[in-house]
Coordinates of C-alpha atoms and ligand atoms in Angstrom, one line a residue:
M22 CA 99.3 -151.0 -104.2
L23 CA 98.5 -149.1 -101.0
K24 CA 95.7 -147.4 -102.5
Q25 CA 94.6 -150.5 -103.8
L26 CA 94.0 -152.1 -100.8
L27 CA 92.4 -148.9 -99.1
H28 CA 90.0 -148.6 -101.6
I29 CA 89.0 -152.0 -101.7
T30 CA 85.7 -151.3 -101.0
T31 CA 84.8 -149.7 -104.2
F32 CA 85.9 -153.0 -106.1
L33 CA 84.5 -155.5 -103.7
F34 CA 81.3 -154.4 -102.1
T35 CA 79.3 -152.9 -105.1
A36 CA 76.7 -155.5 -103.9
V37 CA 73.5 -156.4 -105.7
L38 CA 70.6 -157.7 -103.5
L39 CA 68.8 -160.3 -105.2
C40 CA 65.4 -160.9 -103.8
S41 CA 62.3 -162.2 -104.6
S42 CA 60.0 -163.2 -101.8
C43 CA 60.3 -164.9 -98.5
N44 CA 58.7 -168.0 -96.9
S45 CA 58.6 -167.1 -93.3
A46 CA 57.1 -164.5 -90.8
N47 CA 55.4 -161.4 -92.3
N48 CA 54.4 -162.9 -95.3
K49 CA 51.2 -160.8 -95.5
T50 CA 53.6 -158.2 -97.3
E51 CA 54.0 -160.6 -100.0
T52 CA 50.5 -159.5 -101.1
Q53 CA 50.5 -156.0 -100.6
S54 CA 49.2 -154.1 -103.5
S55 CA 50.6 -151.1 -105.2
V56 CA 51.2 -147.6 -103.5
T57 CA 51.0 -146.0 -106.9
D58 CA 50.1 -147.8 -110.0
S59 CA 53.8 -147.6 -110.8
T60 CA 55.3 -148.6 -107.4
D61 CA 55.7 -152.4 -107.2
R62 CA 55.3 -153.0 -103.4
K63 CA 57.6 -155.8 -101.8
W64 CA 58.2 -156.7 -98.4
W65 CA 62.0 -156.4 -98.9
K66 CA 62.0 -152.7 -100.3
E67 CA 60.0 -151.7 -96.9
A68 CA 62.5 -153.4 -94.9
V69 CA 65.2 -152.1 -92.7
V70 CA 68.1 -154.8 -92.5
Y71 CA 70.3 -154.9 -89.6
Q72 CA 73.5 -156.6 -90.3
I73 CA 75.7 -158.4 -87.5
Y74 CA 79.2 -159.3 -87.7
P75 CA 78.7 -162.6 -85.7
R76 CA 82.4 -162.7 -84.4
S77 CA 81.9 -159.3 -82.6
F78 CA 78.0 -159.4 -81.3
K79 CA 77.8 -161.3 -78.2
D80 CA 80.3 -164.1 -76.8
S81 CA 78.5 -166.3 -74.9
D82 CA 81.2 -169.1 -73.7
G83 CA 83.9 -166.9 -72.7
D84 CA 86.3 -167.7 -75.5
G85 CA 86.5 -164.2 -76.7
I86 CA 84.7 -164.8 -80.1
G87 CA 81.0 -163.7 -80.5
D88 CA 78.6 -166.8 -81.2
L89 CA 75.1 -168.1 -82.2
T90 CA 74.1 -168.2 -78.6
G91 CA 75.3 -165.0 -78.0
I92 CA 72.9 -163.7 -80.8
I93 CA 69.9 -165.6 -79.4
S94 CA 70.8 -163.7 -76.0
K95 CA 70.1 -160.5 -77.9
L96 CA 67.0 -161.3 -80.0
D97 CA 64.8 -159.2 -77.8
Y98 CA 67.3 -156.3 -78.3
I99 CA 67.6 -156.8 -81.9
K100 CA 63.4 -156.7 -82.1
S101 CA 63.3 -153.5 -80.2
L102 CA 65.3 -151.9 -82.7
G103 CA 62.1 -152.2 -85.1
V104 CA 64.1 -153.7 -87.9
D105 CA 62.8 -156.6 -90.3
V106 CA 65.8 -158.5 -91.6
I107 CA 69.1 -159.8 -89.8
W108 CA 72.0 -160.2 -92.3
L109 CA 74.7 -162.5 -90.9
N110 CA 78.3 -162.8 -92.2
P111 CA 79.4 -166.1 -92.8
I112 CA 79.1 -168.7 -89.9
Y113 CA 80.1 -172.1 -91.7
S114 CA 82.9 -174.1 -90.9
S115 CA 86.5 -172.2 -91.9
P116 CA 89.8 -171.9 -90.6
N117 CA 89.4 -168.1 -90.6
D118 CA 91.9 -166.9 -93.0
D119 CA 89.4 -164.3 -93.7
N120 CA 87.1 -164.5 -90.8
G121 CA 84.8 -166.9 -92.2
Y122 CA 85.1 -165.9 -95.8
D123 CA 87.0 -168.7 -96.7
V124 CA 84.7 -171.9 -96.1
S125 CA 85.9 -175.3 -95.6
D126 CA 82.1 -176.9 -95.5
Y127 CA 79.4 -175.2 -96.7
R128 CA 77.1 -177.6 -94.6
N129 CA 78.3 -176.8 -91.2
I130 CA 78.6 -174.2 -88.7
M131 CA 82.2 -172.8 -87.5
K132 CA 83.1 -174.2 -84.2
D133 CA 83.7 -170.9 -82.8
F134 CA 79.8 -169.8 -83.7
G135 CA 78.4 -173.0 -82.1
T136 CA 76.6 -175.9 -83.7
M137 CA 73.6 -176.5 -86.2
Q138 CA 71.2 -176.9 -83.1
D139 CA 72.6 -173.4 -82.2
F140 CA 71.6 -172.2 -85.6
D141 CA 68.2 -173.9 -85.7
A142 CA 67.4 -172.2 -82.4
L143 CA 68.7 -168.8 -83.8
L144 CA 66.5 -169.2 -87.1
K145 CA 63.3 -170.0 -84.6
G146 CA 63.9 -167.3 -82.4
L147 CA 64.2 -164.8 -85.2
H148 CA 60.7 -166.2 -86.9
E149 CA 59.0 -166.2 -83.7
R150 CA 60.0 -162.3 -83.5
G151 CA 58.8 -161.7 -87.0
I152 CA 62.5 -161.3 -88.2
K153 CA 63.8 -162.8 -91.5
L154 CA 67.2 -164.3 -91.8
V155 CA 69.5 -163.4 -94.6
M156 CA 72.8 -165.8 -94.7
D157 CA 76.2 -164.7 -96.5
F158 CA 77.2 -167.1 -99.4
V159 CA 80.9 -167.0 -100.3
L160 CA 80.8 -168.6 -103.9
N161 CA 83.7 -166.9 -105.7
H162 CA 85.9 -168.9 -103.8
S163 CA 86.3 -171.5 -100.9
S164 CA 88.9 -172.3 -98.3
D165 CA 91.8 -174.3 -99.6
E166 CA 91.1 -176.3 -96.9
H167 CA 87.6 -177.2 -98.6
E168 CA 87.7 -181.0 -99.5
W169 CA 87.0 -180.0 -102.8
F170 CA 90.2 -177.9 -103.1
K171 CA 92.2 -180.9 -101.3
Q172 CA 91.1 -183.4 -104.0
S173 CA 91.5 -180.7 -106.6
R174 CA 95.2 -180.1 -105.8
S175 CA 96.1 -183.9 -105.3
S176 CA 96.2 -184.6 -108.9
R177 CA 95.6 -183.2 -112.3
A178 CA 93.1 -186.4 -113.1
S179 CA 91.1 -185.7 -110.1
K180 CA 87.5 -185.3 -110.9
Y181 CA 87.6 -182.0 -108.7
R182 CA 90.4 -180.6 -110.8
D183 CA 88.1 -178.7 -112.7
Y184 CA 86.3 -177.0 -109.8
Y185 CA 89.0 -174.5 -109.3
H186 CA 91.3 -172.6 -112.1
W187 CA 94.4 -174.4 -112.6
W188 CA 97.5 -173.2 -115.0
N189 CA 100.0 -176.2 -115.9
K190 CA 103.6 -174.9 -115.4
E191 CA 104.6 -176.4 -119.0
K192 CA 102.4 -173.4 -120.4
G193 CA 104.7 -170.9 -119.0
T194 CA 103.7 -168.1 -116.6
P195 CA 100.2 -167.5 -116.6
P196 CA 98.9 -164.0 -117.7
A197 CA 99.0 -161.8 -114.7
R198 CA 96.1 -161.5 -112.6
Y199 CA 95.7 -159.2 -109.7
S200 CA 95.2 -160.4 -106.2
L201 CA 93.3 -158.1 -103.6
F202 CA 94.6 -160.0 -100.6
D203 CA 98.1 -161.6 -101.5
V204 CA 101.1 -160.1 -99.9
N205 CA 102.6 -160.1 -103.4
H206 CA 99.3 -159.1 -105.1
D207 CA 99.8 -162.0 -107.4
A208 CA 96.6 -163.8 -108.0
W209 CA 98.4 -167.2 -109.0
K210 CA 100.0 -169.4 -106.7
Y211 CA 102.4 -172.0 -107.8
D212 CA 101.8 -175.5 -106.3
T213 CA 104.6 -178.1 -106.4
L214 CA 102.4 -181.1 -106.1
T215 CA 101.0 -181.0 -109.8
N216 CA 103.2 -178.6 -110.9
A217 CA 100.5 -176.0 -111.7
Y218 CA 99.3 -172.3 -110.4
Y219 CA 95.8 -172.0 -109.0
L220 CA 94.0 -168.5 -109.2
H221 CA 93.2 -166.6 -106.1
Y222 CA 91.9 -163.3 -106.5
F223 CA 91.5 -163.2 -102.7
S224 CA 94.1 -164.7 -100.4
R225 CA 96.1 -167.7 -101.3
K226 CA 93.7 -169.6 -98.7
Q227 CA 90.6 -168.6 -101.0
P228 CA 91.1 -170.4 -104.4
D229 CA 88.6 -169.3 -107.0
L230 CA 86.0 -171.7 -107.7
N231 CA 85.5 -172.3 -111.3
W232 CA 81.8 -171.4 -112.4
E233 CA 82.5 -172.4 -115.7
N234 CA 82.1 -176.0 -114.6
P235 CA 78.3 -177.0 -114.5
T236 CA 79.1 -179.8 -111.9
L237 CA 80.4 -177.1 -109.6
R238 CA 77.3 -175.0 -110.2
R239 CA 75.0 -178.0 -109.3
E240 CA 77.0 -178.7 -106.1
V241 CA 76.7 -175.1 -105.2
F242 CA 72.7 -174.7 -105.9
D243 CA 72.6 -177.9 -103.8
I244 CA 74.3 -176.2 -100.9
M245 CA 71.8 -173.3 -101.4
K246 CA 68.8 -175.6 -101.3
F247 CA 70.0 -177.3 -98.2
W248 CA 69.8 -173.9 -96.3
A249 CA 66.6 -172.9 -98.1
D250 CA 65.2 -176.1 -96.9
K251 CA 65.9 -175.2 -93.4
G252 CA 63.9 -172.0 -93.8
I253 CA 66.3 -169.1 -94.0
D254 CA 64.8 -166.0 -95.8
G255 CA 67.5 -165.2 -98.2
F256 CA 71.2 -164.9 -99.6
R257 CA 73.8 -162.5 -99.6
L258 CA 76.1 -163.4 -102.8
D259 CA 79.5 -162.6 -101.7
A260 CA 81.8 -161.0 -104.4
F261 CA 79.7 -162.7 -106.9
Q262 CA 80.3 -160.3 -109.5
F263 CA 83.9 -161.8 -110.0
S264 CA 82.9 -165.6 -110.3
A265 CA 82.4 -165.5 -114.1
K266 CA 85.8 -165.6 -115.8
D267 CA 87.4 -165.7 -119.1
T268 CA 89.1 -169.0 -118.9
T269 CA 91.2 -168.6 -121.8
F270 CA 93.1 -166.0 -119.6
P271 CA 93.7 -163.1 -121.7
V272 CA 96.7 -160.8 -121.2
F273 CA 95.1 -157.4 -119.6
P274 CA 96.5 -154.0 -120.7
S275 CA 98.9 -152.5 -118.7
G276 CA 97.7 -150.8 -115.6
Y277 CA 94.6 -153.4 -115.4
E278 CA 94.9 -153.8 -111.8
K279 CA 93.9 -150.0 -111.1
N280 CA 90.3 -150.8 -112.2
F281 CA 89.5 -154.4 -110.7
V282 CA 85.9 -153.8 -111.3
Q283 CA 86.6 -153.5 -115.0
Y284 CA 88.5 -156.1 -115.7
Y285 CA 87.8 -158.7 -113.0
A286 CA 83.8 -158.2 -112.7
M287 CA 81.0 -159.0 -114.9
G288 CA 82.8 -161.8 -116.7
P289 CA 81.3 -163.8 -119.3
H290 CA 78.0 -165.8 -118.7
L291 CA 77.8 -164.2 -115.2
H292 CA 74.1 -163.4 -116.1
D293 CA 73.6 -166.9 -117.6
Y294 CA 74.5 -168.2 -114.0
L295 CA 72.4 -165.9 -112.1
K296 CA 69.5 -166.9 -114.2
E297 CA 70.4 -170.6 -113.4
M298 CA 70.5 -169.9 -109.8
N299 CA 67.2 -168.0 -110.0
Q300 CA 65.9 -171.0 -111.9
Q301 CA 67.1 -173.7 -109.5
V302 CA 66.8 -172.0 -106.2
F303 CA 65.3 -168.5 -105.8
S304 CA 62.2 -169.2 -107.8
K305 CA 61.9 -172.5 -106.0
Y306 CA 61.9 -171.4 -102.5
N307 CA 60.4 -167.8 -102.4
V308 CA 63.7 -166.3 -100.9
M309 CA 65.4 -162.9 -100.8
S310 CA 68.8 -163.1 -102.1
V311 CA 71.6 -160.8 -101.8
A312 CA 74.7 -160.3 -104.2
E313 CA 77.8 -158.2 -103.8
G314 CA 78.4 -156.6 -106.9
A315 CA 76.6 -154.2 -109.5
G316 CA 79.3 -154.0 -112.2
N317 CA 80.6 -151.1 -113.8
S318 CA 77.7 -149.1 -115.1
F319 CA 73.8 -148.4 -114.4
E320 CA 73.3 -150.6 -117.4
D321 CA 75.2 -153.6 -115.5
A322 CA 73.3 -153.0 -112.2
H323 CA 69.9 -152.8 -114.0
N324 CA 70.9 -155.9 -116.3
L325 CA 71.3 -157.5 -112.8
V326 CA 68.2 -156.4 -111.1
D327 CA 65.5 -155.7 -113.5
A328 CA 62.6 -157.9 -112.3
D329 CA 61.8 -159.0 -115.7
R330 CA 65.2 -160.7 -116.2
K331 CA 64.6 -163.1 -113.4
E332 CA 68.2 -162.5 -111.9
L333 CA 68.4 -160.5 -108.8
G334 CA 66.1 -158.0 -107.3
M335 CA 68.1 -155.3 -105.6
A336 CA 71.3 -153.6 -106.5
Y337 CA 73.7 -152.3 -103.7
A338 CA 75.9 -149.4 -105.3
F339 CA 79.1 -148.5 -103.5
E340 CA 79.8 -145.3 -105.2
G341 CA 78.5 -143.2 -102.2
V342 CA 80.2 -145.3 -99.6
D343 CA 83.8 -144.8 -101.1
I344 CA 83.3 -140.9 -101.2
A345 CA 84.7 -140.4 -97.3
K346 CA 88.5 -139.7 -97.2
P347 CA 90.7 -139.1 -94.3
E348 CA 90.9 -135.5 -95.2
G349 CA 87.0 -135.0 -95.7
Y350 CA 84.7 -135.2 -98.4
S351 CA 82.5 -132.5 -100.3
L352 CA 79.1 -132.5 -99.6
P353 CA 77.9 -131.6 -103.2
H354 CA 79.8 -134.6 -104.4
F355 CA 77.9 -136.8 -102.0
K356 CA 74.8 -135.2 -103.2
E357 CA 75.3 -135.8 -106.6
V358 CA 76.2 -139.2 -106.5
F359 CA 73.1 -140.3 -104.3
S360 CA 70.8 -138.0 -106.4
R361 CA 72.3 -140.0 -109.8
W362 CA 71.9 -143.5 -108.5
D363 CA 68.3 -142.6 -107.4
S364 CA 67.3 -141.3 -110.7
A365 CA 68.5 -144.0 -112.4
F366 CA 66.4 -146.6 -110.5
A367 CA 63.5 -144.4 -109.9
E368 CA 61.4 -146.1 -112.7
K369 CA 62.8 -149.4 -112.7
G370 CA 64.9 -151.5 -110.4
W371 CA 65.7 -151.0 -106.5
L372 CA 68.6 -149.8 -104.3
A373 CA 70.3 -150.7 -101.1
I374 CA 71.1 -147.6 -99.2
F375 CA 73.9 -147.9 -96.5
L376 CA 77.2 -146.2 -95.5
A377 CA 78.7 -148.7 -93.7
N378 CA 79.2 -152.6 -93.2
H379 CA 81.8 -155.0 -92.3
D380 CA 84.2 -153.8 -94.7
Q381 CA 84.2 -150.1 -93.9
A382 CA 85.4 -148.2 -90.9
R383 CA 82.7 -146.9 -88.7
L384 CA 79.9 -144.7 -90.2
V385 CA 80.3 -141.7 -87.8
S386 CA 83.7 -141.4 -88.1
R387 CA 84.0 -141.6 -91.8
F388 CA 80.7 -139.4 -92.8
G389 CA 79.8 -137.9 -89.5
N390 CA 82.0 -136.3 -86.9
D391 CA 83.3 -138.5 -83.8
S392 CA 84.5 -135.8 -81.7
A393 CA 82.8 -135.7 -78.3
A394 CA 81.0 -132.3 -79.0
F395 CA 79.2 -133.7 -82.4
R396 CA 79.2 -137.9 -82.4
D397 CA 75.9 -138.1 -80.9
V398 CA 74.2 -135.3 -83.2
S399 CA 76.0 -136.1 -86.6
A400 CA 75.0 -139.8 -85.8
K401 CA 71.5 -139.3 -85.5
M402 CA 71.7 -136.8 -89.1
L403 CA 73.3 -139.9 -90.8
A404 CA 70.3 -141.9 -89.5
T405 CA 68.0 -139.6 -90.6
F406 CA 69.7 -139.6 -94.0
L407 CA 70.0 -143.4 -94.3
L408 CA 66.4 -144.2 -93.1
S409 CA 64.7 -141.3 -95.2
M410 CA 66.0 -142.3 -98.8
R411 CA 64.5 -144.5 -101.5
G412 CA 65.9 -147.9 -101.3
T413 CA 66.4 -150.4 -98.6
P414 CA 68.4 -149.4 -95.6
Y415 CA 71.3 -151.5 -94.3
Y416 CA 72.4 -150.6 -90.6
Y417 CA 75.5 -152.2 -89.5
Y418 CA 75.4 -153.4 -85.9
G419 CA 76.8 -150.7 -83.4
D420 CA 76.0 -147.8 -85.9
E421 CA 72.6 -147.3 -84.1
L422 CA 74.7 -146.4 -81.1
G423 CA 77.2 -143.9 -82.8
M424 CA 80.0 -146.2 -82.5
T425 CA 83.2 -144.9 -83.4
N426 CA 86.4 -146.1 -85.4
A427 CA 88.9 -147.8 -83.0
G428 CA 91.9 -146.2 -84.5
F429 CA 94.7 -148.6 -83.6
N430 CA 98.1 -147.2 -83.4
K431 CA 100.1 -150.5 -83.3
I432 CA 100.1 -152.7 -86.4
E433 CA 99.8 -155.6 -83.7
D434 CA 96.3 -154.5 -82.5
Y435 CA 95.0 -155.1 -86.2
K436 CA 93.6 -158.5 -87.1
D437 CA 92.6 -158.3 -90.6
M438 CA 94.5 -160.5 -92.9
P439 CA 94.6 -158.2 -96.1
T440 CA 95.6 -155.4 -93.7
L441 CA 98.8 -157.2 -92.2
N442 CA 99.4 -158.7 -95.9
E443 CA 99.5 -155.2 -97.0
Y444 CA 101.7 -154.0 -94.2
Q445 CA 103.9 -156.9 -95.3
H446 CA 104.0 -156.0 -98.6
Q447 CA 104.7 -152.0 -97.9
K448 CA 107.9 -153.3 -95.9
N449 CA 108.9 -155.5 -98.5
I450 CA 108.8 -152.8 -101.5
G451 CA 110.0 -150.4 -98.9
G452 CA 107.0 -148.3 -98.9
D453 CA 105.8 -145.3 -96.6
I454 CA 104.8 -147.2 -93.4
K455 CA 104.0 -144.2 -91.6
K456 CA 101.7 -143.3 -94.2
F457 CA 100.2 -146.5 -94.3
M458 CA 99.5 -146.5 -90.5
A459 CA 97.8 -143.3 -91.1
E460 CA 95.5 -144.6 -93.6
I461 CA 94.5 -147.9 -91.9
K462 CA 93.9 -145.8 -88.8
F463 CA 91.1 -144.2 -90.6
S464 CA 90.0 -146.9 -93.2
C465 CA 90.9 -150.4 -91.9
R466 CA 87.7 -152.7 -91.6
D467 CA 88.8 -153.5 -88.1
N468 CA 87.5 -150.3 -87.1
G469 CA 84.2 -151.7 -87.6
R470 CA 84.7 -154.6 -86.2
T471 CA 85.4 -154.0 -82.5
P472 CA 83.0 -155.7 -80.1
M473 CA 79.2 -154.3 -79.6
Q474 CA 79.3 -152.0 -76.7
W475 CA 76.5 -153.5 -74.5
D476 CA 77.6 -151.8 -71.3
S477 CA 80.3 -149.9 -69.4
S478 CA 82.1 -153.2 -67.7
T479 CA 85.3 -154.6 -68.6
N480 CA 85.0 -155.5 -72.5
A481 CA 81.5 -153.7 -72.9
G482 CA 79.6 -157.0 -71.9
F483 CA 80.7 -158.5 -74.7
T484 CA 82.7 -161.1 -73.6
R485 CA 83.9 -162.6 -70.0
G486 CA 87.2 -163.7 -71.6
K487 CA 89.9 -161.5 -73.7
P488 CA 88.0 -160.3 -76.8
W489 CA 89.4 -161.5 -80.3
L490 CA 89.7 -157.9 -81.3
Q491 CA 90.0 -154.9 -78.7
T492 CA 87.0 -153.1 -77.2
N493 CA 87.0 -149.5 -78.1
S494 CA 87.5 -147.8 -74.7
N495 CA 84.7 -145.4 -75.2
H496 CA 82.3 -148.1 -74.3
A497 CA 82.8 -147.0 -70.9
Y498 CA 80.2 -143.9 -72.0
L499 CA 79.0 -145.2 -75.4
N500 CA 77.0 -148.3 -74.7
V501 CA 73.4 -150.0 -75.0
A502 CA 72.7 -150.0 -71.2
M503 CA 73.3 -146.2 -71.0
Q504 CA 71.5 -145.3 -74.0
E505 CA 68.5 -147.6 -73.3
K506 CA 68.0 -145.2 -70.2
N507 CA 68.1 -141.9 -72.2
P508 CA 65.3 -141.3 -74.3
N509 CA 67.2 -138.8 -76.4
S510 CA 69.9 -141.1 -77.1
C511 CA 71.4 -142.1 -80.7
L512 CA 70.0 -145.5 -80.0
N513 CA 66.3 -144.3 -79.3
Y514 CA 66.8 -141.8 -82.3
F515 CA 67.3 -144.7 -84.4
R516 CA 64.3 -146.3 -83.2
K517 CA 62.0 -143.4 -83.8
M518 CA 63.5 -143.2 -87.3
V519 CA 62.8 -146.5 -88.1
K520 CA 59.3 -146.2 -86.9
L521 CA 58.6 -142.9 -89.0
R522 CA 59.8 -144.5 -92.1
K523 CA 57.6 -147.7 -91.6
E524 CA 54.5 -145.6 -90.7
N525 CA 55.3 -143.5 -94.1
P526 CA 55.5 -145.4 -97.5
A527 CA 56.6 -142.1 -99.0
L528 CA 60.0 -142.4 -97.3
V529 CA 60.2 -145.8 -99.1
Y530 CA 58.5 -145.3 -102.4
G531 CA 58.0 -141.6 -102.8
K532 CA 59.9 -139.4 -105.5
Y533 CA 62.9 -137.6 -104.2
T534 CA 63.7 -134.1 -105.3
L535 CA 67.1 -132.6 -104.3
L536 CA 66.6 -129.1 -103.1
D537 CA 69.5 -126.3 -102.9
K538 CA 71.6 -128.5 -105.2
D539 CA 75.1 -126.6 -104.7
N540 CA 74.6 -125.7 -100.9
P541 CA 77.9 -126.8 -99.7
D542 CA 77.0 -127.6 -96.2
V543 CA 73.2 -128.9 -96.2
Y544 CA 71.5 -131.9 -97.8
A545 CA 67.7 -130.9 -98.3
Y546 CA 65.3 -133.0 -100.2
T547 CA 61.6 -133.9 -100.5
R548 CA 60.1 -137.3 -100.7
E549 CA 56.7 -137.2 -102.0
L550 CA 53.9 -139.7 -102.5
N551 CA 50.3 -139.4 -103.2
N552 CA 49.1 -136.7 -101.1
K553 CA 52.2 -137.0 -98.5
K554 CA 55.0 -134.9 -98.9
F555 CA 58.1 -134.7 -96.6
L556 CA 60.9 -132.3 -96.2
V557 CA 64.1 -133.6 -95.2
L558 CA 66.9 -131.2 -93.9
L559 CA 70.6 -132.3 -93.0
N560 CA 73.2 -130.1 -92.1
F561 CA 76.2 -132.1 -92.3
K562 CA 79.0 -129.5 -90.9
S563 CA 79.8 -128.6 -87.4
K564 CA 78.5 -124.9 -87.8
N565 CA 75.4 -123.0 -88.3
S566 CA 74.5 -123.6 -92.0
T567 CA 71.5 -121.8 -93.9
L568 CA 69.6 -123.0 -97.0
H569 CA 67.2 -121.8 -99.3
T570 CA 64.4 -123.9 -100.4
G571 CA 61.8 -121.4 -101.2
I572 CA 59.6 -123.4 -98.8
D573 CA 57.3 -121.4 -96.3
L574 CA 58.2 -123.5 -92.9
S575 CA 56.2 -121.6 -90.6
K576 CA 53.3 -124.0 -91.0
A577 CA 55.2 -127.2 -91.3
K578 CA 55.0 -130.0 -88.7
T579 CA 58.5 -131.1 -87.6
L580 CA 58.1 -135.2 -87.4
I581 CA 61.5 -136.0 -85.9
S582 CA 64.6 -133.7 -84.9
N583 CA 68.1 -134.7 -83.5
Y584 CA 67.8 -131.5 -81.4
T585 CA 65.5 -131.3 -78.3
T586 CA 64.3 -127.5 -79.6
V587 CA 62.9 -127.9 -82.7
L588 CA 63.4 -124.8 -84.8
A589 CA 62.0 -125.6 -88.3
S590 CA 64.0 -122.5 -89.9
E591 CA 66.4 -122.2 -93.0
T592 CA 69.3 -122.1 -90.3
L593 CA 70.3 -125.2 -89.1
R594 CA 72.5 -125.8 -86.1
P595 CA 75.6 -128.2 -86.2
Y596 CA 74.7 -131.6 -87.6
E597 CA 70.9 -130.3 -87.3
A598 CA 68.5 -132.9 -88.8
A599 CA 64.6 -132.8 -89.4
V600 CA 61.9 -134.6 -91.1
I601 CA 59.3 -132.1 -91.8
E602 CA 55.6 -132.8 -93.0
L603 CA 54.7 -130.0 -95.7
Ligands
GLC643 C1 83.6 -159.7 -99.5 C2 83.2 -159.6 -98.3 C3 84.6 -159.4 -97.6 C4 85.7 -160.5 -98.1 C5 85.8 -160.7 -99.4 C6 86.4 -162.0 -99.9 O1 83.9 -158.6 -100.3 O2 82.5 -158.6 -97.8 O3 84.8 -159.2 -96.1 O4 86.8 -160.4 -97.5 O5 84.5 -160.7 -100.3 O6 85.7 -163.1 -99.6

């Protein structure tokens, strides 16, 4: 079970980006022609997405919780990064069992985050700067405090009864279903009020919506239209691959819970629901939409995103993200996974490229090296990777600085609901608590949710109050203010790398060719489009490493390097990264 929780990212966060186009600033890119005959240019393929966890970005009123006015105060910083799109985690009314992923009113703003006026001002401020906004839609479940659920549970005769999944007690015990977040991992919760169980794949406070009900679907599409009418530029569909269910609830084979995606994702009619959503919402609004979940296979992923099917636009594969383990990971495996996904989508479909988000621990702590000696250089190396691969790069707030894991030692310091529930579960079953604590220190998603490090003052300039989650003490030397002043900082490297990508369509659309495939230390590949060819060299190790490409580097031009002295040789220094024009 512990493993189940810690690898939750594999199940949940195989996301799919659904995009068509967008109705705000930068529309000129909509009409862009092809880079090559076979490449269909789209603005969202060329965009760099910056993800903001609103709770942790900037607090304006001193309550210790980030808010919309806080984000507004940092719009010029966001603009300075060169990114094109902001993805905001949920900001709707919520009792916050799961930090906003339990929505009690889809048409209002969470009190902690501000008001609808603040939202309108944020959207305006973004659009004035040519930045688009993608909102997070939680549609697999609502909060148990949503009016729909309150009505649904009040009576078996309620017209809202079928908005959720109920199993009447007189039918016996419902067939086992696994809950990812429940303290007992039981997805059925018995409710005395109507003598029935309701289904919740996540926490008890997140009952699953019944997508098989056309009335519910209409309500959801109306909500999406409400936001689209406000002028937002896109939707991320949270955990959507779990929405469709076989409501006969067949018995799953024993051991089913070990493969949540296989048994719970891509249920019957999921494609029909997506087609309906596309027809009802996306096609009408010219919006980019993002859904989480690429299914179980390349075939599933293609079925979700191939443009002619009119469902989603972009696949978000999590196989790569799940490679990092506390004991380290194998670079050949990492290369194999990213190369395999690239080749499966080389001709058709499109992928997101990312190594971190709000459900992961920090990028540099998992895939780089967060020791004092190598943090900066390895964070830059990872930026070089993410911003030179095919696919739309997603960058999570703070990763542009090389922010690291919080690595809390005491359970009291953690706030993440599933982590606290799992801790209780482990205690209940007499599990190995020491092992659990070591695992969460590396993997818990709170590691990636600590306050943004703006400066070296108390609480990193995030809040004048007490932050909802402890600030990482390394903000004393790892913060925006200090990195702004240093031309060689991680932050400034990130900006240069974003610029390099945007100036070179070959880094977006170009053919990817892996070199020196079995090299255990270096990741090297070329990106090629028309008459432009780039070589990307990445040393993933803390030692000098040599590679063999057979390419004569003597006349090559290094466009960017994470070392101040550029060598352009086949021996790379620790975590050295370079993009070289051939
Ligand atoms: C998604 C979100 C995650 C949330 C879960 C339940 O996977 O990314 O943060 O906890 O859905 O809504």
